[in-house]
Structure formats: structure tokens, C-alpha cells
Amino acid sequence: MPFNSQAFALLIRKDWREKAGADVPSSWDELIQLAAAFTNEDPDGNGKKDTAGMVVPGSTTRGYLTWWFSTMLWSEGGDFVKKQGDGYTAAVDDPASVKAVEKLQAMFCDSKVVQPGASTADSATTHTVFESGKGGIYLTGPYMLPRFDGSLGKDMYEVVAAPPGAGGEAAALAEGENVYLMAGSGNEKGQQAFAEFAASPAGQKIGLGLENGGIIVRLPVNTTVDGAAERKDPRWDVFQKVYDEHGRNAPALPNWATVRQISSEGLNGVVSECSRDVAGAMGELADEIDAELEKQGAKG
């Protein structure tokens, strides 16, 4: 039984953007240009080149790089896998995917707009980079707003939808969590009652954390509950609109987590080794993904 959903949007240092004289980016190319300005133009005014434009969890741990990059890849018109017949086949070596990965590699290797150590950073590290004023653009979920409001300050950053890329689509990763009813339970009626309550208006409002501070419902799954209105914070509505209009789930594979891990390791290889030929590396990654799809019985 679904009880929570979420999508990802950009947190941008508003004061840095205004100092750079830039508008809110309307494409991924403009977003990367803004990241370059944040990296090179001393946005915090301390006279040092010690800020990063883009904050990226590029670690292979739990497939973080794939998790972050999926929004960019889809917006650029690429994908990890695509439908083929009754199953899937690798798509990371398609032309649009290769171009997107080349942009990713350039962010790490040429323009160097990501934070130092990005290729080994997990989300615990990147949260700190953004809230400490060392990074200016962070693609993340709505669950970070309370923390950053307290550590950085609500007026210091803005929440905007990730822009379209070369593919013309403003796609964004969407996720969610479920209540699971366990087979063999000695209290099936209790399980059912809890699941129904978790998805009910009353349960969803408790999950918003308004009275208890514990946010376990980011975006309500019950359409009668308006999360942004309940919170009286329009920033949450940005995430809701992203989810409704541009949210995209990971492919429905028997085991997406394994494919995510394989692809993260392949992507990490081209951002960690700047001399790697992207097209060749993505061809090798496609073979690995196809082998895994075959193993899962999901190869088209």
C-alpha cells in the first residue's frame, strides 16, 4: 500500500544567482553555465576560489551516481534501458545517452563545476557541502528543506524544477515508499487496518510531520490531501508539480537495484578517469546491463 511519494528538484543559492546576474536556468546547458559561474566568480565574496557550482553525490555506493544522473539523462533524451519486445535492452550506448554522459564527464573533468571529491561522495557528504555554503546547486528531495532551513537559512536558497535538456523533456526522478502486508502474519486484519490508515487523510496528515516534526510523508499519495497547503509553504508545491507533471520512475525490472549499481560503476569510471572514451565505455556498460537483464529474465 503506497503511503509516500517524492520527486527531485533543484535547490539553488538565490543570492549567488542574483550576484551572477543570471536568470533561473531554462535548460541543462544554462544550468551548467550557472554552475560554472558559481565555481569561478567567487559568489560568496571571500576572495577565494573555494565554491562549487554543482553538488553531486557521485559515489557508487548504493548506486548514488545513477540515482542523481537519471534526471539529467532522461532530460537529455537518453536512458539506461529501453523497452524491446516483451522486455528491455540497454540504452546507455544510444547517441543521446552518450552525449548526456559526455556532458557529465565534462562537468567533472573540463569545466570542473562539481565539488572536490564528488566521485566518491555520498548524500551525507553532499548535504554538508550545500548547507556549509561550499556548493550552489543541489538536486535533491523535499525532505532536505527543514534541515537546510535551519542550517543555511530559508531565504538563502530557492526551489526550482529541473529544466528540460537536449531531449526537450523536463524529466525528474520520482520515488515512493509502501506499507507491506507480510505473508503469514498472525494479525492480517491489523495489518490491513494499519495500511488503510497510513493512506487515509488522517494518516497522511500525521505523516506530513506538522505536529510531530517527523516527515515520513513528503508528497501525499491520498489526492484529497494538499501537502503544500497543509504545510503553508509553496516550495513543497514545486515538488508536487514536478511529481505530477514530470515525475518518472525507475524502470520496472525484476531487480532495478542491481542495474542501478552496475550503471553507477560504469558512469563513475568515466568521471574518475577523464581520458576514458565515453562512447566506448558506454558500449561496455551496455553489454554488462544486457547480461544482467538476461540473468533477470527481462531481456527483450
PDB file of N, CA and C in Angstrom, residues 56-137:
ATOM      1  N   VAL A  56      27.227  17.100  -6.283  1.00  0.00           N
ATOM      2  CA  VAL A  56      26.858  15.797  -6.872  1.00  0.00           C
ATOM      3  C   VAL A  56      27.300  14.647  -5.974  1.00  0.00           C
ATOM      4  N   PRO A  57      26.380  13.772  -5.586  1.00  0.00           N
ATOM      5  CA  PRO A  57      26.751  12.533  -4.906  1.00  0.00           C
ATOM      6  C   PRO A  57      27.179  11.500  -5.950  1.00  0.00           C
ATOM      7  N   GLY A  58      28.463  11.508  -6.289  1.00  0.00           N
ATOM      8  CA  GLY A  58      28.947  10.683  -7.393  1.00  0.00           C
ATOM      9  C   GLY A  58      29.488   9.333  -6.996  1.00  0.00           C
ATOM     10  N   SER A  59      29.278   8.935  -5.746  1.00  0.00           N
ATOM     11  CA  SER A  59      29.762   7.645  -5.278  1.00  0.00           C
ATOM     12  C   SER A  59      29.014   6.493  -5.956  1.00  0.00           C
ATOM     13  N   THR A  60      29.672   5.343  -6.004  1.00  0.00           N
ATOM     14  CA  THR A  60      28.991   4.135  -6.488  1.00  0.00           C
ATOM     15  C   THR A  60      28.203   3.462  -5.376  1.00  0.00           C
ATOM     16  N   THR A  61      28.411   3.882  -4.137  1.00  0.00           N
ATOM     17  CA  THR A  61      27.687   3.296  -3.011  1.00  0.00           C
ATOM     18  C   THR A  61      26.184   3.415  -3.229  1.00  0.00           C
ATOM     19  N   ARG A  62      25.495   2.279  -3.176  1.00  0.00           N
ATOM     20  CA  ARG A  62      24.045   2.213  -3.386  1.00  0.00           C
ATOM     21  C   ARG A  62      23.622   2.838  -4.723  1.00  0.00           C
ATOM     22  N   GLY A  63      24.567   2.939  -5.650  1.00  0.00           N
ATOM     23  CA  GLY A  63      24.241   3.472  -6.972  1.00  0.00           C
ATOM     24  C   GLY A  63      23.940   4.952  -6.982  1.00  0.00           C
ATOM     25  N   TYR A  64      24.577   5.717  -6.082  1.00  0.00           N
ATOM     26  CA  TYR A  64      24.245   7.132  -5.945  1.00  0.00           C
ATOM     27  C   TYR A  64      24.386   7.910  -7.247  1.00  0.00           C
ATOM     28  N   LEU A  65      25.447   7.654  -8.019  1.00  0.00           N
ATOM     29  CA  LEU A  65      25.653   8.462  -9.224  1.00  0.00           C
ATOM     30  C   LEU A  65      24.519   8.250 -10.222  1.00  0.00           C
ATOM     31  N   THR A  66      24.081   7.020 -10.382  1.00  0.00           N
ATOM     32  CA  THR A  66      22.940   6.750 -11.257  1.00  0.00           C
ATOM     33  C   THR A  66      21.679   7.427 -10.724  1.00  0.00           C
ATOM     34  N   TRP A  67      21.481   7.352  -9.426  1.00  0.00           N
ATOM     35  CA  TRP A  67      20.327   7.987  -8.774  1.00  0.00           C
ATOM     36  C   TRP A  67      20.298   9.479  -9.095  1.00  0.00           C
ATOM     37  N   TRP A  68      21.428  10.159  -8.994  1.00  0.00           N
ATOM     38  CA  TRP A  68      21.493  11.601  -9.273  1.00  0.00           C
ATOM     39  C   TRP A  68      21.381  11.877 -10.774  1.00  0.00           C
ATOM     40  N   PHE A  69      22.109  11.108 -11.579  1.00  0.00           N
ATOM     41  CA  PHE A  69      22.236  11.388 -13.007  1.00  0.00           C
ATOM     42  C   PHE A  69      20.974  11.071 -13.798  1.00  0.00           C
ATOM     43  N   SER A  70      20.097  10.240 -13.264  1.00  0.00           N
ATOM     44  CA  SER A  70      18.919   9.817 -14.027  1.00  0.00           C
ATOM     45  C   SER A  70      18.086  11.012 -14.493  1.00  0.00           C
ATOM     46  N   THR A  71      17.909  12.021 -13.642  1.00  0.00           N
ATOM     47  CA  THR A  71      17.135  13.209 -14.035  1.00  0.00           C
ATOM     48  C   THR A  71      17.779  13.901 -15.226  1.00  0.00           C
ATOM     49  N   MET A  72      19.082  14.066 -15.186  1.00  0.00           N
ATOM     50  CA  MET A  72      19.803  14.705 -16.285  1.00  0.00           C
ATOM     51  C   MET A  72      19.749  13.850 -17.548  1.00  0.00           C
ATOM     52  N   LEU A  73      19.982  12.553 -17.392  1.00  0.00           N
ATOM     53  CA  LEU A  73      19.995  11.646 -18.544  1.00  0.00           C
ATOM     54  C   LEU A  73      18.660  11.643 -19.259  1.00  0.00           C
ATOM     55  N   TRP A  74      17.574  11.495 -18.513  1.00  0.00           N
ATOM     56  CA  TRP A  74      16.242  11.464 -19.129  1.00  0.00           C
ATOM     57  C   TRP A  74      15.922  12.794 -19.800  1.00  0.00           C
ATOM     58  N   SER A  75      16.298  13.897 -19.158  1.00  0.00           N
ATOM     59  CA  SER A  75      16.019  15.212 -19.732  1.00  0.00           C
ATOM     60  C   SER A  75      16.809  15.448 -21.017  1.00  0.00           C
ATOM     61  N   GLU A  76      17.956  14.808 -21.120  1.00  0.00           N
ATOM     62  CA  GLU A  76      18.782  14.938 -22.321  1.00  0.00           C
ATOM     63  C   GLU A  76      18.349  13.980 -23.420  1.00  0.00           C
ATOM     64  N   GLY A  77      17.322  13.189 -23.159  1.00  0.00           N
ATOM     65  CA  GLY A  77      16.803  12.282 -24.182  1.00  0.00           C
ATOM     66  C   GLY A  77      17.387  10.890 -24.148  1.00  0.00           C
ATOM     67  N   GLY A  78      18.225  10.603 -23.135  1.00  0.00           N
ATOM     68  CA  GLY A  78      18.836   9.289 -23.024  1.00  0.00           C
ATOM     69  C   GLY A  78      18.115   8.416 -22.018  1.00  0.00           C
ATOM     70  N   ASP A  79      18.660   7.224 -21.787  1.00  0.00           N
ATOM     71  CA  ASP A  79      18.064   6.308 -20.823  1.00  0.00           C
ATOM     72  C   ASP A  79      19.076   5.220 -20.482  1.00  0.00           C
ATOM     73  N   PHE A  80      18.798   4.486 -19.430  1.00  0.00           N
ATOM     74  CA  PHE A  80      19.631   3.348 -19.049  1.00  0.00           C
ATOM     75  C   PHE A  80      19.210   2.108 -19.818  1.00  0.00           C
ATOM     76  N   VAL A  81      17.891   1.893 -19.887  1.00  0.00           N
ATOM     77  CA  VAL A  81      17.339   0.767 -20.646  1.00  0.00           C
ATOM     78  C   VAL A  81      16.118   1.267 -21.405  1.00  0.00           C
ATOM     79  N   LYS A  82      15.698   0.510 -22.386  1.00  0.00           N
ATOM     80  CA  LYS A  82      14.500   0.848 -23.152  1.00  0.00           C
ATOM     81  C   LYS A  82      13.714  -0.420 -23.438  1.00  0.00           C
ATOM     82  N   LYS A  83      12.428  -0.252 -23.670  1.00  0.00           N
ATOM     83  CA  LYS A  83      11.578  -1.391 -23.972  1.00  0.00           C
ATOM     84  C   LYS A  83      11.982  -2.027 -25.306  1.00  0.00           C
ATOM     85  N   GLN A  84      11.973  -3.342 -25.319  1.00  0.00           N
ATOM     86  CA  GLN A  84      12.218  -4.083 -26.558  1.00  0.00           C
ATOM     87  C   GLN A  84      11.421  -5.378 -26.487  1.00  0.00           C
ATOM     88  N   GLY A  85      10.411  -5.482 -27.333  1.00  0.00           N
ATOM     89  CA  GLY A  85       9.550  -6.648 -27.287  1.00  0.00           C
ATOM     90  C   GLY A  85       8.844  -6.751 -25.950  1.00  0.00           C
ATOM     91  N   ASP A  86       8.939  -7.899 -25.313  1.00  0.00           N
ATOM     92  CA  ASP A  86       8.318  -8.111 -24.012  1.00  0.00           C
ATOM     93  C   ASP A  86       9.253  -7.785 -22.856  1.00  0.00           C
ATOM     94  N   GLY A  87      10.420  -7.252 -23.153  1.00  0.00           N
ATOM     95  CA  GLY A  87      11.392  -6.961 -22.106  1.00  0.00           C
ATOM     96  C   GLY A  87      12.114  -5.650 -22.351  1.00  0.00           C
ATOM     97  N   TYR A  88      13.373  -5.626 -21.962  1.00  0.00           N
ATOM     98  CA  TYR A  88      14.183  -4.410 -22.057  1.00  0.00           C
ATOM     99  C   TYR A  88      15.533  -4.728 -22.686  1.00  0.00           C
ATOM    100  N   THR A  89      16.169  -3.680 -23.182  1.00  0.00           N
ATOM    101  CA  THR A  89      17.549  -3.778 -23.642  1.00  0.00           C
ATOM    102  C   THR A  89      18.278  -2.517 -23.217  1.00  0.00           C
ATOM    103  N   ALA A  90      19.593  -2.586 -23.131  1.00  0.00           N
ATOM    104  CA  ALA A  90      20.384  -1.440 -22.686  1.00  0.00           C
ATOM    105  C   ALA A  90      20.240  -0.273 -23.655  1.00  0.00           C
ATOM    106  N   ALA A  91      20.228   0.944 -23.081  1.00  0.00           N
ATOM    107  CA  ALA A  91      20.121   2.149 -23.902  1.00  0.00           C
ATOM    108  C   ALA A  91      21.226   3.151 -23.594  1.00  0.00           C
ATOM    109  N   VAL A  92      22.154   2.795 -22.706  1.00  0.00           N
ATOM    110  CA  VAL A  92      23.199   3.750 -22.325  1.00  0.00           C
ATOM    111  C   VAL A  92      24.176   4.041 -23.452  1.00  0.00           C
ATOM    112  N   ASP A  93      24.184   3.194 -24.478  1.00  0.00           N
ATOM    113  CA  ASP A  93      25.081   3.444 -25.607  1.00  0.00           C
ATOM    114  C   ASP A  93      24.355   4.087 -26.786  1.00  0.00           C
ATOM    115  N   ASP A  94      23.076   4.438 -26.615  1.00  0.00           N
ATOM    116  CA  ASP A  94      22.374   5.194 -27.652  1.00  0.00           C
ATOM    117  C   ASP A  94      23.003   6.588 -27.783  1.00  0.00           C
ATOM    118  N   PRO A  95      22.924   7.216 -28.949  1.00  0.00           N
ATOM    119  CA  PRO A  95      23.574   8.522 -29.155  1.00  0.00           C
ATOM    120  C   PRO A  95      23.207   9.578 -28.119  1.00  0.00           C
ATOM    121  N   ALA A  96      21.916   9.701 -27.781  1.00  0.00           N
ATOM    122  CA  ALA A  96      21.509  10.723 -26.815  1.00  0.00           C
ATOM    123  C   ALA A  96      22.094  10.432 -25.436  1.00  0.00           C
ATOM    124  N   SER A  97      22.161   9.152 -25.080  1.00  0.00           N
ATOM    125  CA  SER A  97      22.732   8.776 -23.779  1.00  0.00           C
ATOM    126  C   SER A  97      24.214   9.101 -23.735  1.00  0.00           C
ATOM    127  N   VAL A  98      24.918   8.787 -24.815  1.00  0.00           N
ATOM    128  CA  VAL A  98      26.356   9.055 -24.865  1.00  0.00           C
ATOM    129  C   VAL A  98      26.629  10.556 -24.749  1.00  0.00           C
ATOM    130  N   LYS A  99      25.836  11.369 -25.426  1.00  0.00           N
ATOM    131  CA  LYS A  99      26.019  12.823 -25.336  1.00  0.00           C
ATOM    132  C   LYS A  99      25.780  13.327 -23.925  1.00  0.00           C
ATOM    133  N   ALA A 100      24.781  12.759 -23.248  1.00  0.00           N
ATOM    134  CA  ALA A 100      24.494  13.162 -21.870  1.00  0.00           C
ATOM    135  C   ALA A 100      25.654  12.791 -20.951  1.00  0.00           C
ATOM    136  N   VAL A 101      26.211  11.602 -21.138  1.00  0.00           N
ATOM    137  CA  VAL A 101      27.334  11.176 -20.303  1.00  0.00           C
ATOM    138  C   VAL A 101      28.569  12.012 -20.617  1.00  0.00           C
ATOM    139  N   GLU A 102      28.741  12.418 -21.862  1.00  0.00           N
ATOM    140  CA  GLU A 102      29.852  13.316 -22.199  1.00  0.00           C
ATOM    141  C   GLU A 102      29.722  14.648 -21.462  1.00  0.00           C
ATOM    142  N   LYS A 103      28.498  15.152 -21.335  1.00  0.00           N
ATOM    143  CA  LYS A 103      28.273  16.382 -20.554  1.00  0.00           C
ATOM    144  C   LYS A 103      28.613  16.159 -19.088  1.00  0.00           C
ATOM    145  N   LEU A 104      28.228  14.987 -18.579  1.00  0.00           N
ATOM    146  CA  LEU A 104      28.530  14.659 -17.192  1.00  0.00           C
ATOM    147  C   LEU A 104      30.041  14.602 -16.982  1.00  0.00           C
ATOM    148  N   GLN A 105      30.730  13.928 -17.864  1.00  0.00           N
ATOM    149  CA  GLN A 105      32.183  13.829 -17.746  1.00  0.00           C
ATOM    150  C   GLN A 105      32.830  15.210 -17.800  1.00  0.00           C
ATOM    151  N   ALA A 106      32.339  16.085 -18.671  1.00  0.00           N
ATOM    152  CA  ALA A 106      32.886  17.435 -18.784  1.00  0.00           C
ATOM    153  C   ALA A 106      32.698  18.224 -17.493  1.00  0.00           C
ATOM    154  N   MET A 107      31.584  18.001 -16.799  1.00  0.00           N
ATOM    155  CA  MET A 107      31.340  18.686 -15.535  1.00  0.00           C
ATOM    156  C   MET A 107      32.396  18.326 -14.501  1.00  0.00           C
ATOM    157  N   PHE A 108      32.859  17.081 -14.536  1.00  0.00           N
ATOM    158  CA  PHE A 108      33.883  16.625 -13.604  1.00  0.00           C
ATOM    159  C   PHE A 108      35.290  16.962 -14.087  1.00  0.00           C
ATOM    160  N   CYS A 109      35.511  16.904 -15.389  1.00  0.00           N
ATOM    161  CA  CYS A 109      36.877  16.908 -15.915  1.00  0.00           C
ATOM    162  C   CYS A 109      37.295  18.185 -16.637  1.00  0.00           C
ATOM    163  N   ASP A 110      36.373  18.864 -17.310  1.00  0.00           N
ATOM    164  CA  ASP A 110      36.729  20.042 -18.108  1.00  0.00           C
ATOM    165  C   ASP A 110      36.373  21.336 -17.375  1.00  0.00           C
ATOM    166  N   SER A 111      35.094  21.593 -17.230  1.00  0.00           N
ATOM    167  CA  SER A 111      34.674  22.806 -16.522  1.00  0.00           C
ATOM    168  C   SER A 111      34.870  22.674 -15.011  1.00  0.00           C
ATOM    169  N   LYS A 112      34.923  21.435 -14.523  1.00  0.00           N
ATOM    170  CA  LYS A 112      35.163  21.157 -13.104  1.00  0.00           C
ATOM    171  C   LYS A 112      34.223  21.963 -12.204  1.00  0.00           C
ATOM    172  N   VAL A 113      32.933  21.833 -12.474  1.00  0.00           N
ATOM    173  CA  VAL A 113      31.932  22.602 -11.720  1.00  0.00           C
ATOM    174  C   VAL A 113      31.376  21.834 -10.525  1.00  0.00           C
ATOM    175  N   VAL A 114      31.823  20.591 -10.328  1.00  0.00           N
ATOM    176  CA  VAL A 114      31.346  19.811  -9.190  1.00  0.00           C
ATOM    177  C   VAL A 114      32.294  19.992  -8.008  1.00  0.00           C
ATOM    178  N   GLN A 115      31.838  19.640  -6.816  1.00  0.00           N
ATOM    179  CA  GLN A 115      32.653  19.830  -5.624  1.00  0.00           C
ATOM    180  C   GLN A 115      33.834  18.861  -5.612  1.00  0.00           C
ATOM    181  N   PRO A 116      34.938  19.233  -4.981  1.00  0.00           N
ATOM    182  CA  PRO A 116      36.073  18.307  -4.859  1.00  0.00           C
ATOM    183  C   PRO A 116      35.637  17.002  -4.206  1.00  0.00           C
ATOM    184  N   GLY A 117      36.124  15.891  -4.756  1.00  0.00           N
ATOM    185  CA  GLY A 117      35.778  14.590  -4.209  1.00  0.00           C
ATOM    186  C   GLY A 117      34.401  14.103  -4.578  1.00  0.00           C
ATOM    187  N   ALA A 118      33.791  14.714  -5.582  1.00  0.00           N
ATOM    188  CA  ALA A 118      32.420  14.352  -5.947  1.00  0.00           C
ATOM    189  C   ALA A 118      32.296  12.890  -6.359  1.00  0.00           C
ATOM    190  N   SER A 119      33.328  12.330  -6.955  1.00  0.00           N
ATOM    191  CA  SER A 119      33.223  10.959  -7.465  1.00  0.00           C
ATOM    192  C   SER A 119      33.171   9.915  -6.359  1.00  0.00           C
ATOM    193  N   THR A 120      33.474  10.304  -5.131  1.00  0.00           N
ATOM    194  CA  THR A 120      33.391   9.365  -4.010  1.00  0.00           C
ATOM    195  C   THR A 120      32.404   9.838  -2.941  1.00  0.00           C
ATOM    196  N   ALA A 121      31.654  10.896  -3.226  1.00  0.00           N
ATOM    197  CA  ALA A 121      30.756  11.490  -2.233  1.00  0.00           C
ATOM    198  C   ALA A 121      29.400  10.798  -2.216  1.00  0.00           C
ATOM    199  N   ASP A 122      28.911  10.506  -1.002  1.00  0.00           N
ATOM    200  CA  ASP A 122      27.536  10.043  -0.863  1.00  0.00           C
ATOM    201  C   ASP A 122      26.676  11.217  -0.405  1.00  0.00           C
ATOM    202  N   SER A 123      25.397  10.973  -0.158  1.00  0.00           N
ATOM    203  CA  SER A 123      24.497  12.081   0.151  1.00  0.00           C
ATOM    204  C   SER A 123      24.803  12.721   1.505  1.00  0.00           C
ATOM    205  N   ALA A 124      25.325  11.934   2.455  1.00  0.00           N
ATOM    206  CA  ALA A 124      25.671  12.530   3.746  1.00  0.00           C
ATOM    207  C   ALA A 124      26.723  13.619   3.570  1.00  0.00           C
ATOM    208  N   THR A 125      27.650  13.397   2.645  1.00  0.00           N
ATOM    209  CA  THR A 125      28.690  14.383   2.362  1.00  0.00           C
ATOM    210  C   THR A 125      28.125  15.574   1.609  1.00  0.00           C
ATOM    211  N   THR A 126      27.289  15.314   0.596  1.00  0.00           N
ATOM    212  CA  THR A 126      26.799  16.419  -0.230  1.00  0.00           C
ATOM    213  C   THR A 126      25.835  17.315   0.523  1.00  0.00           C
ATOM    214  N   HIS A 127      25.065  16.756   1.457  1.00  0.00           N
ATOM    215  CA  HIS A 127      24.210  17.607   2.293  1.00  0.00           C
ATOM    216  C   HIS A 127      25.057  18.671   2.985  1.00  0.00           C
ATOM    217  N   THR A 128      26.191  18.241   3.526  1.00  0.00           N
ATOM    218  CA  THR A 128      27.071  19.149   4.266  1.00  0.00           C
ATOM    219  C   THR A 128      27.693  20.188   3.347  1.00  0.00           C
ATOM    220  N   VAL A 129      28.058  19.779   2.139  1.00  0.00           N
ATOM    221  CA  VAL A 129      28.655  20.719   1.186  1.00  0.00           C
ATOM    222  C   VAL A 129      27.685  21.854   0.894  1.00  0.00           C
ATOM    223  N   PHE A 130      26.415  21.520   0.658  1.00  0.00           N
ATOM    224  CA  PHE A 130      25.450  22.565   0.318  1.00  0.00           C
ATOM    225  C   PHE A 130      25.161  23.465   1.515  1.00  0.00           C
ATOM    226  N   GLU A 131      24.911  22.885   2.674  1.00  0.00           N
ATOM    227  CA  GLU A 131      24.495  23.703   3.810  1.00  0.00           C
ATOM    228  C   GLU A 131      25.638  24.516   4.405  1.00  0.00           C
ATOM    229  N   SER A 132      26.872  24.133   4.101  1.00  0.00           N
ATOM    230  CA  SER A 132      28.017  24.880   4.620  1.00  0.00           C
ATOM    231  C   SER A 132      28.422  26.047   3.722  1.00  0.00           C
ATOM    232  N   GLY A 133      27.687  26.229   2.613  1.00  0.00           N
ATOM    233  CA  GLY A 133      27.995  27.345   1.721  1.00  0.00           C
ATOM    234  C   GLY A 133      29.128  27.079   0.766  1.00  0.00           C
ATOM    235  N   LYS A 134      29.439  25.809   0.526  1.00  0.00           N
ATOM    236  CA  LYS A 134      30.516  25.460  -0.398  1.00  0.00           C
ATOM    237  C   LYS A 134      29.999  24.993  -1.755  1.00  0.00           C
ATOM    238  N   GLY A 135      28.691  24.877  -1.909  1.00  0.00           N
ATOM    239  CA  GLY A 135      28.103  24.469  -3.178  1.00  0.00           C
ATOM    240  C   GLY A 135      26.836  25.243  -3.444  1.00  0.00           C
ATOM    241  N   GLY A 136      26.544  25.488  -4.720  1.00  0.00           N
ATOM    242  CA  GLY A 136      25.438  26.382  -5.044  1.00  0.00           C
ATOM    243  C   GLY A 136      24.204  25.760  -5.657  1.00  0.00           C
ATOM    244  N   ILE A 137      24.307  24.546  -6.213  1.00  0.00           N
ATOM    245  CA  ILE A 137      23.172  23.908  -6.881  1.00  0.00           C
ATOM    246  C   ILE A 137      23.110  22.457  -6.421  1.00  0.00           C
TER     247      ILE A 137
END
